Structure formats: C-alpha cells, structure tokens
C-alpha cells in the first residue's frame, strides 16, 4: 500500500515525529532525508514503524496516497524554502505541504500565498514539546486552509498530546496563524523560564539554601497553583550533581543563556503591533545581557550591594517569592494573549483564545494546569480586554501583590537583578494607574514637535503655541 503521510527531514525532531505517526493506528509513513544514510539508520533502528523510505522527491511523491500529505521537519530558514520548491515540483493540486519547523510567521504567510497559486495547500504548523513531545505527543498549532485541515486534522489529532481527554491540536487560523501562535508560545516560554530563574536566584541569595534544597521547594510548588512542566524540570535541573566535580550542575554551567530567535521575534512583532509584552522582552534581554562577557567583566567592579541579604524568616520569604512568581507569570500570559489578540486583528485571523490555552495544557513546554483558567476566562468573556482583569486572575494578583512588591523591593535593595519580576510589576501598576505621566510626554512632544494633544475635558486636538504667546489653539490631529 501507499503512505497516508510523509516526513521530510529526519534529524531528531523529524525522526521522532515520524515514529510517533507510525505508531498510531491507520498511519503508514513515507520518509525522506537529504542524505539516505539517515533514512537507512531510522529504518534499521525502527523496523516496527513500517516506514516506506524514499530516495528522492519523485519516489516520495509516488509513495504517498492522494491527497499527498507531507510534513517538513528541517531547520527553519532557507532550507525550508528549498524543500518546499522540491515538493511543489512533484506534488499536485489538492496535496498538502506542512511546515512543522519554527518558521517566522511572515515567512509562512509568504510561502502559503506562493504555494496556494499552484493549487497545493500549505500549512505552517507550530509543534512544541521538544524531542520527547515529537515522539510521544506534542502540542500542535496548525494554520492554513480549512480544506487542508479536513485531511490533516485527523492525522494531527492522532499524534498530539492528550490533556484531560482532548488532543492538544486545533486549527488555529489561516496562513501564518499557527506559526504566529507558536511564536507567542515561545515568548511566554522565555518569560516563564526567566521568572523561575529569578525566583531561584532570590531564594538562593536570600536564604543561602543549596540548589538541592531549592529543588525541593520547586517540587513542592509543583503541587500547587504553579504546577507546570517548567517548574517540574527546574527541580530536576537543580537537583543534578555534576559527575566530574561533585558540584551542583547549575554551579558549573556557564551563565550565558543562548537563544535561537523565537523570543526575539515575539518582541519584534509585539513592538510592531504596539503591544507591551514587557515581561517577555525582559526575558529576551536578560539572555542577551548574560551573553555579554566583556561588558559584564568591565562592569563587575561598579558599586552596589553584593547580592547577599539577610532574611529573617526564610519560609516567609520563600512564600513571598512563590507569590511574586505566580503574579508575574499571570502578567506574562496576559501580555502573550494580548499579542495574540492584536496579531489576529492585524492579520485577519479568527483565533479562539480559549482553544489556544486548551491545546497548551499538554505536550508543549509551557504546559500547566493553570491554562484551564485562561480557557475559562475567555469562555466567560470572549471579548476580554486583558487577561489579568478576568475574575480568577484579578483575585490572584489581589492576593499576591503585596508579596510581589516585597520581593521586588528586596531584590532592588540587595542588588539582585530581577528584570522580569520588576517589569511585570511596573506593567501591572501602569495598567491600573488612574493617571499616567504619559500626559507629560504628550506635553513634551507638543513642545518640540507640535505633535498636539487631546484634553480630558473637551473633544478635539490641541496645540500650545510654545514659542509664541503660549496660548492654546485647535489643531489638526497629526499624532
Ligand atoms: C518547544 C520549544 C522549542 C525550542 C525553541 C526555543 O516549544 O518545543 O519552544 O521550539 O526549545 O527553539 O529555543 P531557544 O531557547 O534556543 O530559543
């Protein structure tokens, strides 16, 4: 027989996804890789999968039943375009090409448009969960046409993670919607990771507890409202001892965080959309700062507290940090969903926010019980203007905000960098302020550039004649 699905690109993610597909009832999987050695290796190692190997694109196309469906699993970038060109050459109208890489959503929009002209469907699908997720069940965020989803939906549902009985996949929206949402997922992932890292740092410096002791704290937190994959693996990482030195592994890992770009994309996109994703931005910048050894060395002797501080009640401090983490996490998700709302509006996608939170409950890196609360919030009010104002989240920040402030104050006083904690709090206070100094900024803009301003007491647009008699005139709104 023929294959109902194919995978192109057999590095770890591709091989694991192919094995996942093959393990599900009803799937026969065609596989293709640039070099046949990898194909042969996968065949040898996993005879149980019943793969149908292809040596080139012609053979790959001939191996697939119509409509042909193929998932590309190559490193995002130029390589993706090359594979798409080859598939377009051998596929026919009605066939489906899926890009399962971490593509930039604007590339996906461009590719979808170009491929659609050939009559072939193109689906950009965000896939989260790392190697393990690809093998056992990732969270999948496909975009593309409703027509493609008809064929693809059952296949993706068969391999996705399952959360509370539901597969972690939904048709996100047309063209680039899936990759857009995956990008925001990664932005939230960056913020979540940075917040956890700051919590660890504060507890360690504040209480002098060892990484192993802090691992126990995270394991404990993982049984409460912070329950999540990232908290769980944090405990594992902190508990790990370096076999070579016997030191905690976290103490021998170089403190310079890498990044492959999806966090930066989230922030760049949010800047263009005018959405303040400040927690995510600080997380991206914290990685950049960490990776500037020359600047850090040059600044090492600058004055300031040395990062040690005396905590009288360690348990109370740990609890404060837990609450600050929860509050800041709510802000990160609130900002991420704001970006989804703004992106959906800008690009014309009908994205169901509650469904996105639901498919993030399993498989993906930010998976957590907590996401149910987001689904509920959007179910109760689909037009919710800011997640943090939904009753559950408003209650949570009401309950935690004093601890949050204490932690940010303690960090500032002790000289411990807490960019994500403190910027999240500043965002929260900015959002709830009845008056912002933005009024003064408007005054300054009007002074030097006649940029005009609006008044609180009258309709219209105004300008003060700053270099004249300083009287106010009505003006044309030029922003
Ligand atoms: C996932 C991850 C995955 C990967 C990212 C982030 O959802 O499975 O987000 O896509 O870990 O590329 O990696 P960086 O931290 O290197 O940017």
Short mmCIF file of C-alpha atoms and ligand atoms in Angstrom, two decimals:
data_model
loop_
_atom_site.label_atom_id
_atom_site.label_comp_id
_atom_site.label_asym_id
_atom_site.label_seq_id
_atom_site.Cartn_x
_atom_site.Cartn_y
_atom_site.Cartn_z
CA UNK A 1 0.00 0.00 0.00
CA UNK A 2 0.86 3.64 -0.05
CA UNK A 3 1.64 6.03 2.76
CA UNK A 4 -1.04 8.43 4.02
CA UNK A 5 1.57 10.78 5.46
CA UNK A 6 5.21 11.62 4.78
CA UNK A 7 8.01 13.26 6.71
CA UNK A 8 10.87 15.16 5.08
CA UNK A 9 13.91 15.77 7.29
CA UNK A 10 15.00 13.06 9.67
CA UNK A 11 17.01 14.87 12.32
CA UNK A 12 15.84 14.18 15.89
CA UNK A 13 12.54 16.09 15.69
CA UNK A 14 11.70 14.64 12.26
CA UNK A 15 12.60 11.05 13.18
CA UNK A 16 10.65 11.24 16.39
CA UNK A 17 7.61 12.72 14.70
CA UNK A 18 7.78 10.04 12.01
CA UNK A 19 7.94 7.33 14.67
CA UNK A 20 5.04 8.93 16.53
CA UNK A 21 2.96 8.97 13.31
CA UNK A 22 3.87 5.36 12.51
CA UNK A 23 2.87 4.20 15.97
CA UNK A 24 -0.74 5.37 15.51
CA UNK A 25 -3.45 3.13 14.11
CA UNK A 26 -4.08 3.65 10.41
CA UNK A 27 -0.91 5.56 9.55
CA UNK A 28 1.71 4.46 7.05
CA UNK A 29 4.62 6.87 6.93
CA UNK A 30 6.85 7.73 3.98
CA UNK A 31 10.24 9.15 4.90
CA UNK A 32 12.76 11.23 3.01
CA UNK A 33 16.03 12.83 4.01
CA UNK A 34 18.65 14.79 2.08
CA UNK A 35 21.23 12.07 2.72
CA UNK A 36 19.96 8.50 2.55
CA UNK A 37 22.22 7.38 5.45
CA UNK A 38 19.85 8.91 7.99
CA UNK A 39 16.89 7.25 6.30
CA UNK A 40 18.66 3.90 6.40
CA UNK A 41 19.58 4.40 10.06
CA UNK A 42 15.98 5.11 11.00
CA UNK A 43 14.83 2.05 9.04
CA UNK A 44 17.41 -0.14 10.77
CA UNK A 45 16.68 1.15 14.25
CA UNK A 46 12.90 1.09 13.94
CA UNK A 47 11.73 -1.79 11.76
CA UNK A 48 8.50 -1.86 13.81
CA UNK A 49 7.49 1.50 12.30
CA UNK A 50 6.99 0.02 8.83
CA UNK A 51 8.35 3.15 7.16
CA UNK A 52 8.22 3.49 3.39
CA UNK A 53 11.60 5.04 2.53
CA UNK A 54 12.17 7.25 -0.49
CA UNK A 55 15.50 8.18 -2.06
CA UNK A 56 14.31 11.29 -3.86
CA UNK A 57 11.31 13.56 -4.19
CA UNK A 58 9.87 11.67 -7.19
CA UNK A 59 9.88 8.41 -5.26
CA UNK A 60 8.50 10.20 -2.18
CA UNK A 61 5.55 11.57 -4.19
CA UNK A 62 4.91 8.16 -5.75
CA UNK A 63 4.87 6.53 -2.31
CA UNK A 64 2.13 8.83 -0.99
CA UNK A 65 -1.60 8.22 -1.46
CA UNK A 66 -3.63 11.23 -2.70
CA UNK A 67 -4.18 13.79 -1.49
CA UNK A 68 -0.49 13.62 -0.65
CA UNK A 69 0.37 14.99 2.77
CA UNK A 70 3.94 15.69 3.85
CA UNK A 71 5.37 17.31 6.97
CA UNK A 72 8.64 19.18 6.57
CA UNK A 73 10.88 18.91 9.64
CA UNK A 74 14.01 20.85 8.74
CA UNK A 75 15.74 23.73 10.48
CA UNK A 76 13.71 26.88 9.82
CA UNK A 77 15.14 29.17 7.15
CA UNK A 78 16.35 28.83 3.57
CA UNK A 79 16.34 25.04 3.83
CA UNK A 80 12.58 25.14 4.26
CA UNK A 81 12.15 27.06 1.00
CA UNK A 82 14.34 24.56 -0.84
CA UNK A 83 12.27 21.61 0.38
CA UNK A 84 9.01 23.40 -0.45
CA UNK A 85 10.23 24.04 -4.00
CA UNK A 86 11.01 20.35 -4.45
CA UNK A 87 7.66 19.23 -3.04
CA UNK A 88 5.77 21.73 -5.21
CA UNK A 89 7.61 20.27 -8.22
CA UNK A 90 6.45 16.68 -7.54
CA UNK A 91 3.08 17.27 -5.83
CA UNK A 92 -0.28 18.04 -7.48
CA UNK A 93 -3.20 20.37 -6.77
CA UNK A 94 -5.08 19.28 -3.64
CA UNK A 95 -1.95 17.87 -1.99
CA UNK A 96 -0.81 19.27 1.34
CA UNK A 97 2.60 20.53 2.41
CA UNK A 98 3.05 21.09 6.15
CA UNK A 99 5.98 23.02 7.61
CA UNK A 100 6.45 21.75 11.16
CA UNK A 101 9.53 23.88 11.90
CA UNK A 102 9.78 27.06 13.95
CA UNK A 103 9.23 29.31 10.93
CA UNK A 104 8.74 33.04 11.25
CA UNK A 105 5.00 33.55 10.66
CA UNK A 106 5.57 36.20 7.99
CA UNK A 107 7.61 33.62 6.04
CA UNK A 108 4.67 31.25 6.42
CA UNK A 109 2.27 33.89 5.08
CA UNK A 110 4.57 34.40 2.07
CA UNK A 111 5.00 30.67 1.45
CA UNK A 112 1.31 29.91 1.81
CA UNK A 113 0.47 32.56 -0.77
CA UNK A 114 3.05 31.26 -3.25
CA UNK A 115 2.16 27.59 -2.80
CA UNK A 116 -1.59 28.24 -2.97
CA UNK A 117 -1.12 29.56 -6.53
CA UNK A 118 -0.11 26.06 -7.60
CA UNK A 119 -3.33 24.59 -6.14
CA UNK A 120 -1.33 22.83 -3.44
CA UNK A 121 -2.23 23.52 0.21
CA UNK A 122 0.43 24.89 2.51
CA UNK A 123 0.11 24.62 6.27
CA UNK A 124 2.51 26.22 8.72
CA UNK A 125 2.23 24.22 11.93
CA UNK A 126 3.89 25.13 15.19
CA UNK A 127 4.98 21.99 17.03
CA UNK A 128 6.01 22.23 20.65
CA UNK A 129 7.36 19.74 23.12
CA UNK A 130 10.93 19.16 22.09
CA UNK A 131 12.24 15.74 21.12
CA UNK A 132 10.19 13.90 23.67
CA UNK A 133 6.98 15.67 22.63
CA UNK A 134 7.59 14.88 18.98
CA UNK A 135 7.86 11.21 19.88
CA UNK A 136 5.10 10.81 22.44
CA UNK A 137 2.71 13.65 21.72
CA UNK A 138 3.42 17.32 21.08
CA UNK A 139 1.13 20.32 21.18
CA UNK A 140 0.41 21.26 17.57
CA UNK A 141 -0.63 24.68 16.26
CA UNK A 142 -1.52 24.39 12.56
CA UNK A 143 -2.53 27.30 10.34
CA UNK A 144 -3.58 27.04 6.69
CA UNK A 145 -6.86 26.50 4.89
CA UNK A 146 -9.97 24.80 6.25
CA UNK A 147 -9.72 22.40 3.29
CA UNK A 148 -6.25 21.24 4.35
CA UNK A 149 -7.44 20.87 7.94
CA UNK A 150 -10.09 18.36 6.75
CA UNK A 151 -7.37 15.90 5.74
CA UNK A 152 -4.73 16.92 8.21
CA UNK A 153 -6.89 17.26 11.32
CA UNK A 154 -7.43 13.52 11.99
CA UNK A 155 -3.73 12.77 11.40
CA UNK A 156 -2.54 15.52 13.76
CA UNK A 157 -5.15 14.59 16.34
CA UNK A 158 -3.79 11.05 16.29
CA UNK A 159 -0.25 12.13 17.27
CA UNK A 160 -0.89 15.11 19.54
CA UNK A 161 -0.56 15.07 23.30
CA UNK A 162 -3.79 14.46 25.17
CA UNK A 163 -4.85 16.74 28.02
CA UNK A 164 -7.89 15.81 30.05
CA UNK A 165 -9.09 13.59 27.21
CA UNK A 166 -8.68 16.20 24.46
CA UNK A 167 -5.96 16.19 21.77
CA UNK A 168 -3.68 19.21 22.00
CA UNK A 169 -4.24 20.45 18.47
CA UNK A 170 -6.71 22.83 16.88
CA UNK A 171 -6.96 24.66 13.57
CA UNK A 172 -5.57 28.00 14.75
CA UNK A 173 -6.47 30.09 11.70
CA UNK A 174 -5.45 30.71 8.09
CA UNK A 175 -1.93 31.02 6.64
CA UNK A 176 0.57 32.13 9.31
CA UNK A 177 -1.75 31.90 12.33
CA UNK A 178 -0.27 28.63 13.59
CA UNK A 179 3.32 29.80 13.48
CA UNK A 180 2.30 33.13 14.98
CA UNK A 181 0.75 31.39 17.97
CA UNK A 182 3.77 29.07 18.28
CA UNK A 183 6.00 32.16 18.34
CA UNK A 184 3.94 33.67 21.17
CA UNK A 185 4.12 30.32 22.96
CA UNK A 186 7.90 30.58 22.82
CA UNK A 187 7.83 34.18 24.02
CA UNK A 188 5.79 33.11 27.03
CA UNK A 189 8.20 30.19 27.46
CA UNK A 190 11.10 32.67 27.68
CA UNK A 191 9.26 34.77 30.29
CA UNK A 192 8.24 31.74 32.33
CA UNK A 193 11.82 30.44 32.35
CA UNK A 194 13.32 33.80 33.30
CA UNK A 195 10.80 34.27 36.13
CA UNK A 196 11.61 30.83 37.51
CA UNK A 197 15.32 31.60 37.23
CA UNK A 198 14.86 34.87 39.13
CA UNK A 199 12.86 33.07 41.83
CA UNK A 200 15.69 30.56 42.22
CA UNK A 201 18.32 33.30 42.40
CA UNK A 202 16.43 35.29 45.02
CA UNK A 203 15.84 32.25 47.20
CA UNK A 204 19.43 31.13 46.90
CA UNK A 205 20.91 34.51 47.75
CA UNK A 206 18.24 35.36 50.28
CA UNK A 207 18.28 32.16 52.28
CA UNK A 208 21.60 30.52 51.42
CA UNK A 209 19.78 27.29 50.58
CA UNK A 210 21.58 24.85 48.31
CA UNK A 211 20.36 24.04 44.78
CA UNK A 212 19.19 20.64 46.06
CA UNK A 213 17.19 22.28 48.83
CA UNK A 214 15.70 24.71 46.34
CA UNK A 215 14.86 21.73 44.13
CA UNK A 216 12.68 20.50 46.99
CA UNK A 217 10.95 23.88 47.13
CA UNK A 218 10.19 23.77 43.40
CA UNK A 219 8.94 20.20 43.71
CA UNK A 220 6.63 21.41 46.46
CA UNK A 221 5.46 24.37 44.35
CA UNK A 222 4.71 21.93 41.57
CA UNK A 223 1.93 20.50 43.71
CA UNK A 224 0.16 23.87 43.95
CA UNK A 225 -1.10 26.61 41.64
CA UNK A 226 2.33 26.88 39.95
CA UNK A 227 2.12 23.26 38.77
CA UNK A 228 3.78 23.14 35.34
CA UNK A 229 6.33 21.29 33.27
CA UNK A 230 8.86 24.12 33.61
CA UNK A 231 8.65 24.11 37.42
CA UNK A 232 8.97 20.32 37.38
CA UNK A 233 12.11 20.27 35.22
CA UNK A 234 13.60 23.16 37.21
CA UNK A 235 13.58 20.91 40.28
CA UNK A 236 15.29 18.19 38.24
CA UNK A 237 17.99 20.54 36.95
CA UNK A 238 18.65 21.97 40.42
CA UNK A 239 18.93 18.51 41.94
CA UNK A 240 21.52 17.38 39.40
CA UNK A 241 25.12 16.93 40.59
CA UNK A 242 27.98 17.31 38.14
CA UNK A 243 29.66 13.88 37.88
CA UNK A 244 33.07 15.45 37.15
CA UNK A 245 33.33 17.84 40.11
CA UNK A 246 30.61 16.72 42.50
CA UNK A 247 29.29 20.30 42.46
CA UNK A 248 25.67 21.14 41.74
CA UNK A 249 25.43 21.10 37.95
CA UNK A 250 23.86 24.58 37.94
CA UNK A 251 27.08 25.91 39.50
CA UNK A 252 29.32 24.60 36.74
CA UNK A 253 27.14 25.59 33.78
CA UNK A 254 28.39 28.82 32.16
CA UNK A 255 25.87 31.56 32.99
CA UNK A 256 25.34 32.77 29.41
CA UNK A 257 21.91 31.87 28.03
CA UNK A 258 21.51 31.05 24.36
CA UNK A 259 18.55 31.71 22.13
CA UNK A 260 17.52 30.60 18.69
CA UNK A 261 15.39 33.65 17.94
CA UNK A 262 11.73 32.93 18.55
CA UNK A 263 11.68 35.03 21.74
CA UNK A 264 13.21 37.96 19.90
CA UNK A 265 10.64 37.51 17.10
CA UNK A 266 7.84 37.73 19.65
CA UNK A 267 9.17 41.02 20.94
CA UNK A 268 9.88 42.44 17.48
CA UNK A 269 6.36 41.53 16.39
CA UNK A 270 4.84 42.94 19.55
CA UNK A 271 6.70 46.21 19.00
CA UNK A 272 5.22 46.41 15.52
CA UNK A 273 1.75 45.64 16.86
CA UNK A 274 2.18 48.14 19.72
CA UNK A 275 1.59 45.52 22.40
CA UNK A 276 3.63 45.92 25.61
CA UNK A 277 5.00 42.42 26.18
CA UNK A 278 7.44 43.80 28.72
CA UNK A 279 7.90 40.58 30.72
CA UNK A 280 8.75 38.64 27.58
CA UNK A 281 11.05 41.43 26.38
CA UNK A 282 12.93 41.46 29.69
CA UNK A 283 13.38 37.71 29.46
CA UNK A 284 14.88 38.04 25.98
CA UNK A 285 17.11 40.92 27.12
CA UNK A 286 18.19 39.02 30.23
CA UNK A 287 19.57 36.30 27.95
CA UNK A 288 21.33 38.93 25.81
CA UNK A 289 22.85 40.58 28.88
CA UNK A 290 24.06 37.26 30.23
CA UNK A 291 25.84 36.59 26.95
CA UNK A 292 27.98 39.75 27.04
CA UNK A 293 31.04 38.55 28.99
CA UNK A 294 33.20 41.54 28.07
CA UNK A 295 30.63 44.06 29.27
CA UNK A 296 29.94 42.04 32.40
CA UNK A 297 33.66 41.85 33.20
CA UNK A 298 34.09 45.58 32.60
CA UNK A 299 31.16 46.38 34.90
CA UNK A 300 31.99 43.86 37.61
CA UNK A 301 33.66 46.45 39.86
CA UNK A 302 30.88 49.02 39.65
CA UNK A 303 29.44 49.85 43.06
CA UNK A 304 26.30 48.38 44.54
CA UNK A 305 25.15 45.81 47.07
CA UNK A 306 26.83 42.47 46.55
CA UNK A 307 23.67 40.43 46.20
CA UNK A 308 23.68 38.99 49.68
CA UNK A 309 20.95 39.91 52.09
CA UNK A 310 19.63 38.85 55.43
CA UNK A 311 16.25 37.27 55.51
CA UNK A 312 14.85 36.89 58.98
CA UNK A 313 12.15 34.43 58.12
CA UNK A 314 13.30 32.17 55.28
CA UNK A 315 9.98 30.34 54.95
CA UNK A 316 8.05 33.59 54.70
CA UNK A 317 10.49 34.88 52.07
CA UNK A 318 10.19 31.71 50.00
CA UNK A 319 6.41 32.06 50.14
CA UNK A 320 6.70 35.70 49.04
CA UNK A 321 8.83 34.64 46.09
CA UNK A 322 6.30 31.96 45.17
CA UNK A 323 3.53 34.53 45.13
CA UNK A 324 5.64 37.02 43.17
CA UNK A 325 6.35 34.28 40.64
CA UNK A 326 2.67 33.49 40.26
CA UNK A 327 1.68 37.14 39.84
CA UNK A 328 4.45 37.78 37.31
CA UNK A 329 3.54 34.62 35.42
CA UNK A 330 -0.04 35.85 35.11
CA UNK A 331 1.30 39.09 33.63
CA UNK A 332 3.46 37.19 31.11
CA UNK A 333 0.47 35.17 29.91
CA UNK A 334 -1.76 38.23 29.89
CA UNK A 335 0.77 40.03 27.69
CA UNK A 336 1.17 36.99 25.43
CA UNK A 337 -2.57 36.72 24.89
CA UNK A 338 -2.75 40.47 24.23
CA UNK A 339 -0.25 39.87 21.44
CA UNK A 340 -2.39 37.03 20.06
CA UNK A 341 -5.45 39.27 20.06
CA UNK A 342 -3.55 42.07 18.32
CA UNK A 343 -1.97 39.70 15.77
CA UNK A 344 -5.32 38.13 14.98
CA UNK A 345 -6.79 41.56 14.35
CA UNK A 346 -3.86 42.75 12.25
CA UNK A 347 -3.69 39.63 10.06
CA UNK A 348 -7.39 38.78 9.93
CA UNK A 349 -7.26 35.52 11.86
CA UNK A 350 -10.21 34.18 13.82
CA UNK A 351 -8.20 32.80 16.73
CA UNK A 352 -10.12 31.23 19.62
CA UNK A 353 -8.03 32.27 22.62
CA UNK A 354 -9.61 29.70 24.90
CA UNK A 355 -8.79 26.90 22.44
CA UNK A 356 -5.17 28.02 22.30
CA UNK A 357 -4.86 27.85 26.08
CA UNK A 358 -6.51 24.42 25.95
CA UNK A 359 -4.05 22.96 23.42
CA UNK A 360 -1.15 24.26 25.53
CA UNK A 361 -2.25 22.15 28.50
CA UNK A 362 -0.36 19.13 27.23
CA UNK A 363 2.70 18.34 25.11
CA UNK A 364 4.26 21.79 24.97
CA UNK A 365 6.98 23.40 27.04
CA UNK A 366 4.61 25.76 28.90
CA UNK A 367 2.09 23.03 29.70
CA UNK A 368 0.31 23.61 33.00
CA UNK A 369 -3.00 23.18 34.80
CA UNK A 370 -3.08 26.96 35.01
CA UNK A 371 -4.04 27.15 31.32
CA UNK A 372 -7.52 25.86 32.17
CA UNK A 373 -8.10 29.14 33.99
CA UNK A 374 -7.30 31.03 30.78
CA UNK A 375 -9.72 28.89 28.76
CA UNK A 376 -12.40 29.57 31.37
CA UNK A 377 -11.71 33.29 31.35
CA UNK A 378 -12.19 33.54 27.57
CA UNK A 379 -15.24 31.26 27.71
CA UNK A 380 -16.84 33.57 30.25
CA UNK A 381 -15.93 36.67 28.24
CA UNK A 382 -14.72 36.13 24.64
CA UNK A 383 -14.06 39.88 24.32
CA UNK A 384 -11.90 40.03 27.44
CA UNK A 385 -9.64 43.09 27.02
CA UNK A 386 -6.86 41.97 29.36
CA UNK A 387 -6.50 38.52 30.86
CA UNK A 388 -5.27 39.91 34.17
CA UNK A 389 -8.66 41.60 34.68
CA UNK A 390 -10.65 38.34 34.47
CA UNK A 391 -12.05 37.47 37.92
CA UNK A 392 -9.77 34.49 38.64
CA UNK A 393 -6.61 36.37 37.69
CA UNK A 394 -7.71 39.62 39.32
CA UNK A 395 -8.22 37.64 42.54
CA UNK A 396 -4.81 36.04 42.18
CA UNK A 397 -2.99 39.36 41.80
CA UNK A 398 -5.03 40.90 44.59
CA UNK A 399 -3.93 38.07 46.84
CA UNK A 400 -0.27 38.11 45.79
CA UNK A 401 0.57 41.72 45.04
CA UNK A 402 1.91 42.63 48.46
CA UNK A 403 4.35 39.73 48.42
CA UNK A 404 5.25 40.68 44.84
CA UNK A 405 6.14 44.22 45.94
CA UNK A 406 8.18 42.97 48.91
CA UNK A 407 10.18 40.71 46.63
CA UNK A 408 10.89 43.44 44.07
CA UNK A 409 11.94 45.83 46.88
CA UNK A 410 14.18 43.19 48.46
CA UNK A 411 15.80 42.43 45.10
CA UNK A 412 16.46 46.12 44.39
CA UNK A 413 17.91 46.69 47.86
CA UNK A 414 20.17 43.66 47.70
CA UNK A 415 21.32 44.37 44.15
CA UNK A 416 19.88 41.17 42.73
CA UNK A 417 18.72 41.59 39.15
CA UNK A 418 15.05 40.73 38.80
CA UNK A 419 14.12 42.29 35.46
CA UNK A 420 11.12 40.06 34.79
CA UNK A 421 9.67 40.32 38.30
CA UNK A 422 10.09 44.08 38.44
CA UNK A 423 8.99 44.89 34.91
CA UNK A 424 5.89 42.74 35.37
CA UNK A 425 5.03 44.70 38.49
CA UNK A 426 5.66 48.01 36.71
CA UNK A 427 3.36 46.84 33.91
CA UNK A 428 0.69 45.90 36.43
CA UNK A 429 0.92 49.27 38.16
CA UNK A 430 0.93 51.04 34.81
CA UNK A 431 -2.19 49.25 33.70
CA UNK A 432 -4.13 50.01 36.85
CA UNK A 433 -2.95 53.65 37.25
CA UNK A 434 -5.73 56.22 37.08
CA UNK A 435 -3.30 58.83 35.68
CA UNK A 436 -0.07 58.13 33.83
CA UNK A 437 2.77 60.57 33.18
CA UNK A 438 2.02 59.96 29.51
CA UNK A 439 0.28 63.34 29.82
CA UNK A 440 3.67 64.96 30.36
CA UNK A 441 5.15 63.06 27.43
CA UNK A 442 2.37 64.45 25.25
CA UNK A 443 3.23 67.94 26.52
CA UNK A 444 6.89 67.43 25.66
CA UNK A 445 6.01 66.14 22.19
CA UNK A 446 3.82 69.12 21.60
CA UNK A 447 6.57 71.47 22.77
CA UNK A 448 9.34 70.31 20.48
CA UNK A 449 7.43 68.93 17.55
CA UNK A 450 3.91 70.40 17.63
CA UNK A 451 2.69 66.82 17.84
CA UNK A 452 -0.53 68.04 19.51
CA UNK A 453 -2.51 66.56 22.39
CA UNK A 454 -6.05 65.79 23.42
CA UNK A 455 -7.72 67.16 26.54
CA UNK A 456 -9.59 65.35 29.28
CA UNK A 457 -12.40 67.91 29.29
CA UNK A 458 -13.08 68.72 25.61
CA UNK A 459 -13.23 66.96 22.25
CA UNK A 460 -10.66 67.89 19.64
CA UNK A 461 -6.94 68.15 19.13
CA UNK A 462 -4.87 70.96 20.58
CA UNK A 463 -1.51 72.65 20.38
CA UNK A 464 0.06 75.21 22.66
CA UNK A 465 1.96 77.99 20.91
CA UNK A 466 5.10 77.24 22.92
CA UNK A 467 7.36 79.69 21.08
CA UNK A 468 4.64 82.34 20.83
CA UNK A 469 2.34 83.65 23.50
CA UNK A 470 1.70 80.12 24.87
CA UNK A 471 -1.99 80.26 24.20
CA UNK A 472 -3.74 77.10 23.07
CA UNK A 473 -5.10 76.59 19.59
CA UNK A 474 -7.20 73.92 17.97
CA UNK A 475 -5.03 71.78 15.75
CA UNK A 476 -5.30 69.11 13.12
CA UNK A 477 -4.56 65.73 14.71
CA UNK A 478 -1.13 64.66 13.46
CA UNK A 479 -0.32 62.34 16.39
C1 LIG B 1 9.15 24.00 22.04
C2 LIG B 1 10.36 24.87 22.23
C3 LIG B 1 11.29 24.70 21.07
C4 LIG B 1 12.66 25.25 21.36
C5 LIG B 1 12.77 26.72 20.99
C6 LIG B 1 13.38 27.62 21.99
O1 LIG B 1 8.07 24.58 22.08
O2 LIG B 1 9.31 22.80 21.89
O3 LIG B 1 9.98 26.21 22.30
O4 LIG B 1 10.68 25.23 19.95
O5 LIG B 1 13.06 24.95 22.63
O6 LIG B 1 13.52 26.72 19.80
O7 LIG B 1 14.74 27.54 21.95
P1 LIG B 1 15.74 28.70 22.34
O8 LIG B 1 15.66 28.83 23.81
O9 LIG B 1 17.04 28.14 21.87
O10 LIG B 1 15.36 29.93 21.60
#
